[in-house]
C-alpha positions as a Markdown table, in Angstrom:
| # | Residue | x | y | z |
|---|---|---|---|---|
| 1 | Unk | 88.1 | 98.9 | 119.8 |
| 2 | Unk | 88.9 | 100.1 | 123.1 |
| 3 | Unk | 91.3 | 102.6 | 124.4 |
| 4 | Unk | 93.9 | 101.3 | 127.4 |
| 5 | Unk | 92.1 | 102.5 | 129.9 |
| 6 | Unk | 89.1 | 99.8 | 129.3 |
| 7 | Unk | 91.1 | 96.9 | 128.2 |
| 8 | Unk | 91.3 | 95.2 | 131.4 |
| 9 | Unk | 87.6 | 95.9 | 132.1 |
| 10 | Unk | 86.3 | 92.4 | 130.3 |
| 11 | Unk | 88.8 | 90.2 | 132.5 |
| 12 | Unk | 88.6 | 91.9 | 136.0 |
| 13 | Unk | 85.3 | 91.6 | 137.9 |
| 14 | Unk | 84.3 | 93.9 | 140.0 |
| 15 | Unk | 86.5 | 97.3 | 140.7 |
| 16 | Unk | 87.6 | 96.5 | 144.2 |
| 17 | Unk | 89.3 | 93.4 | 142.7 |
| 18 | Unk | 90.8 | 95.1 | 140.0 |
| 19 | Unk | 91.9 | 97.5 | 142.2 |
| 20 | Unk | 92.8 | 95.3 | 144.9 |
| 21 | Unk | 95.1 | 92.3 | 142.6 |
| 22 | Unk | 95.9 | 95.2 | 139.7 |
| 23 | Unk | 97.6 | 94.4 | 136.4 |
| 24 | Unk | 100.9 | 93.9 | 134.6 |
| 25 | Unk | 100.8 | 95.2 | 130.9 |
| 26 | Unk | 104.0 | 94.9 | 128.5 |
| 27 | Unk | 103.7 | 96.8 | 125.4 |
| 28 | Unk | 105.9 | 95.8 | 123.1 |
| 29 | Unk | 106.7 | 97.5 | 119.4 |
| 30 | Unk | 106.5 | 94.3 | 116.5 |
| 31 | Unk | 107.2 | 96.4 | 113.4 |
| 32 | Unk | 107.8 | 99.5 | 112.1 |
| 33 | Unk | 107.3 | 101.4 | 108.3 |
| 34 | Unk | 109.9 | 102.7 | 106.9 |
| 35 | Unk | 108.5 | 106.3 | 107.7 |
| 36 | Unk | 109.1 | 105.2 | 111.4 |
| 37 | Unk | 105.2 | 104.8 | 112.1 |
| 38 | Unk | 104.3 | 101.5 | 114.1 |
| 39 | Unk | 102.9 | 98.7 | 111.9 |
| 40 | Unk | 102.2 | 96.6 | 114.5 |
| 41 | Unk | 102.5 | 95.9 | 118.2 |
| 42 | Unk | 101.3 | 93.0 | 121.1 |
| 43 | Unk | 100.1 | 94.5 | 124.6 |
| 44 | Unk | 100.5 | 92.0 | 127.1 |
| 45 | Unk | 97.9 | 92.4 | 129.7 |
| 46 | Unk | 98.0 | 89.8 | 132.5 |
| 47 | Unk | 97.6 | 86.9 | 130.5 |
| 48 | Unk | 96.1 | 88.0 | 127.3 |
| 49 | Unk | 98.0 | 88.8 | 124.5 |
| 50 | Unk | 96.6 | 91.8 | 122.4 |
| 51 | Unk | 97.7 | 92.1 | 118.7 |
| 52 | Unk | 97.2 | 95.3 | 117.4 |
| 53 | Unk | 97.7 | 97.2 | 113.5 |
| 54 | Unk | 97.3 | 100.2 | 111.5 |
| 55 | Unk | 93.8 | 102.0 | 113.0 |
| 56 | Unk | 93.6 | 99.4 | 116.4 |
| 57 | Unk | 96.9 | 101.4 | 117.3 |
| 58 | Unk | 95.6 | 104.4 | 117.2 |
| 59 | Unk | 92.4 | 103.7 | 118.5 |
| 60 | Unk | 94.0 | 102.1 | 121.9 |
| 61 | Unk | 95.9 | 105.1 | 122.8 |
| 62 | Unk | 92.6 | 107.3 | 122.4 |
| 63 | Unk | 92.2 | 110.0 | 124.8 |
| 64 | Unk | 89.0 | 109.9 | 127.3 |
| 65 | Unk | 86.6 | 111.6 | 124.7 |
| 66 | Unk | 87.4 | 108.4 | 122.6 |
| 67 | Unk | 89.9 | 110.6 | 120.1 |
| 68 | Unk | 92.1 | 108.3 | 118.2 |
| 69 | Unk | 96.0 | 109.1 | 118.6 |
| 70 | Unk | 96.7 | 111.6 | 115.5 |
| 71 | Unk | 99.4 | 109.0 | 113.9 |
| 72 | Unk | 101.1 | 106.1 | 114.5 |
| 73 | Unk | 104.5 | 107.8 | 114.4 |
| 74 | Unk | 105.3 | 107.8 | 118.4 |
| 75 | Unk | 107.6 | 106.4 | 120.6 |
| 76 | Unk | 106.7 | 105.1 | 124.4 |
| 77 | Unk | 108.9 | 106.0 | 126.9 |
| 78 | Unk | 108.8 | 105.0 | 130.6 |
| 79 | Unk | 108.1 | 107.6 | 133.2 |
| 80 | Unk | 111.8 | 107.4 | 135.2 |
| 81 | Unk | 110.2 | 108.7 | 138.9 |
| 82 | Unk | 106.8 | 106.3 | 138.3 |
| 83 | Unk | 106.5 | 103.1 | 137.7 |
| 84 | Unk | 103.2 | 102.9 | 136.2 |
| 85 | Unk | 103.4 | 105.1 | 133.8 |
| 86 | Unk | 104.5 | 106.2 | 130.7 |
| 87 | Unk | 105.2 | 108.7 | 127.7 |
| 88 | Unk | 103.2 | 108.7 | 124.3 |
| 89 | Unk | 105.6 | 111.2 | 122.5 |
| 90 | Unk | 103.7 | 111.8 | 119.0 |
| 91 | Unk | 106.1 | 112.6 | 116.3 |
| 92 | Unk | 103.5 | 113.2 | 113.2 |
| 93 | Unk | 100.2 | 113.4 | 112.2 |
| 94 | Unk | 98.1 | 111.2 | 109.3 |
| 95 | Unk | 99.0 | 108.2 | 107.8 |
| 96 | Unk | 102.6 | 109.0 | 106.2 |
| 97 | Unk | 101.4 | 107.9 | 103.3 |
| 98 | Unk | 101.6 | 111.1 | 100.7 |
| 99 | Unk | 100.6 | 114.6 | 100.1 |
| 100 | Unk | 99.6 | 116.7 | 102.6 |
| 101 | Unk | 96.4 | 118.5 | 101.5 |
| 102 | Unk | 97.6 | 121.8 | 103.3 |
| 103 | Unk | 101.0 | 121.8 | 102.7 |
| 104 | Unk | 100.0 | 121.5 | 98.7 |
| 105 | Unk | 97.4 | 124.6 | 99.8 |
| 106 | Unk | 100.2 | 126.3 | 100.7 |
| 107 | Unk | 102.5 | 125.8 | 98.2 |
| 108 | Unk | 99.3 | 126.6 | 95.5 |
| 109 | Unk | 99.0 | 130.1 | 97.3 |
| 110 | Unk | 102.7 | 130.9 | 96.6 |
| 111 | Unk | 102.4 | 130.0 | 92.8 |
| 112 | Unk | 103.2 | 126.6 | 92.2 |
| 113 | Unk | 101.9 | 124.7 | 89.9 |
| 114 | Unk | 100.6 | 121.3 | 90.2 |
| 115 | Unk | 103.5 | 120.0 | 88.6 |
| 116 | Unk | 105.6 | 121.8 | 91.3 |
| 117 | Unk | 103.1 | 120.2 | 93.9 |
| 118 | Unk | 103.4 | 116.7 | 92.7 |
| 119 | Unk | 107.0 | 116.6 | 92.2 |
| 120 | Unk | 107.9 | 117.9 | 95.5 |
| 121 | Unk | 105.5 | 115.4 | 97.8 |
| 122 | Unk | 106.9 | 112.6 | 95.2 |
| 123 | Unk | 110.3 | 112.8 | 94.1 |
| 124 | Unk | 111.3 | 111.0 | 91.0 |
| 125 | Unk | 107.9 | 111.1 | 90.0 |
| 126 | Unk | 107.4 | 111.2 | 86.0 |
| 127 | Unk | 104.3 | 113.2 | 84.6 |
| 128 | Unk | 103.3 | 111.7 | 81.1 |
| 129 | Unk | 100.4 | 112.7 | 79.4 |
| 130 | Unk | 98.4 | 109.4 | 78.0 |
| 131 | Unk | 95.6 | 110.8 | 76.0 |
C-alpha cells in the first residue's frame, strides 16, 4: 500500500508533468465504527477512485519513514489559509477494539484483580467458571 504522497506516482509520468498539470484529490469519509474510528473511505485522485479499509487507512496516511497512522480514530480538516492542504487530527491509538495491555498493567500495579481488569475494559461482562 502506499502512503499519499506516492499515490499519484503510477498515473503521472514524468515529474515536470506532474508538477506542471498537478492533481485534484477528494477524500471523502464512507463509514464510521461506532467507536468513531473510520471503517472505510474513497480518495478520489484525478480520475481514479481509491477504496480504502481498516489497515489501507492507516497505511495511506503513513509518515515519510513509511509509519502507519497510530489509529483510525481521526478527523481531516482543511487548512483555512491553504488550499492544498490539510489536518490529520488523531484522536486514539490501536484498534478500539478492547483492553488496553497497559492500562490493565496499571490497574494490576494498584491491586486489582483480574476480575476488576476484565469488568472494567468490558462492562456487563459475566465471569462463569465452566470446568
Amino acid at each position: 500500500m502506499k502512503n499519499l504522497s506516492q499515490l499519484g506516482e503510477s498515473e503521472m509520468k514524468p515529474d515536470s508533468e506532474f508538477e506542471e498539470k498537478g492533481f485534484t484529490m477528494e477524500i471523502t469519509v464512507l463509514s464510521r465504527r461506532n467507536s468513531g474510528r473510520i471503517s472505510e473511505m474513497m480518495i478520489q485522485l484525478n480520475d481514479e477512485s481509491i477504496r480504502l479499509n481498516d489497515w489501507q487507512i492507516r497505511q495511506v496516511f503513513s509518515d515519510a519513514d513509511n509509519k502507519p497512522l497510530p489509529s483510525t480514530l481521526f478527523l481531516l480538516k482543511s487548512s483555512p489559509s491553504q488550499k492544498n492542504q490539510f489536518y490529520v487530527i488523531g484522536a486514539g491509538y490501536g484498534h478500539g477494539r478492547g483492553m488496553c495491555q497497559w492500562g490493565a498493567i496499571g490497574q494490576s500495579l494498584k491491586g486489582k484483580s483480574y476480575k476488576d481488569i476484565l469488568t472494567f475494559y468490558y462492562p456487563g461482562l459475566f465471569l462463569n467458571k465452566i470446568y
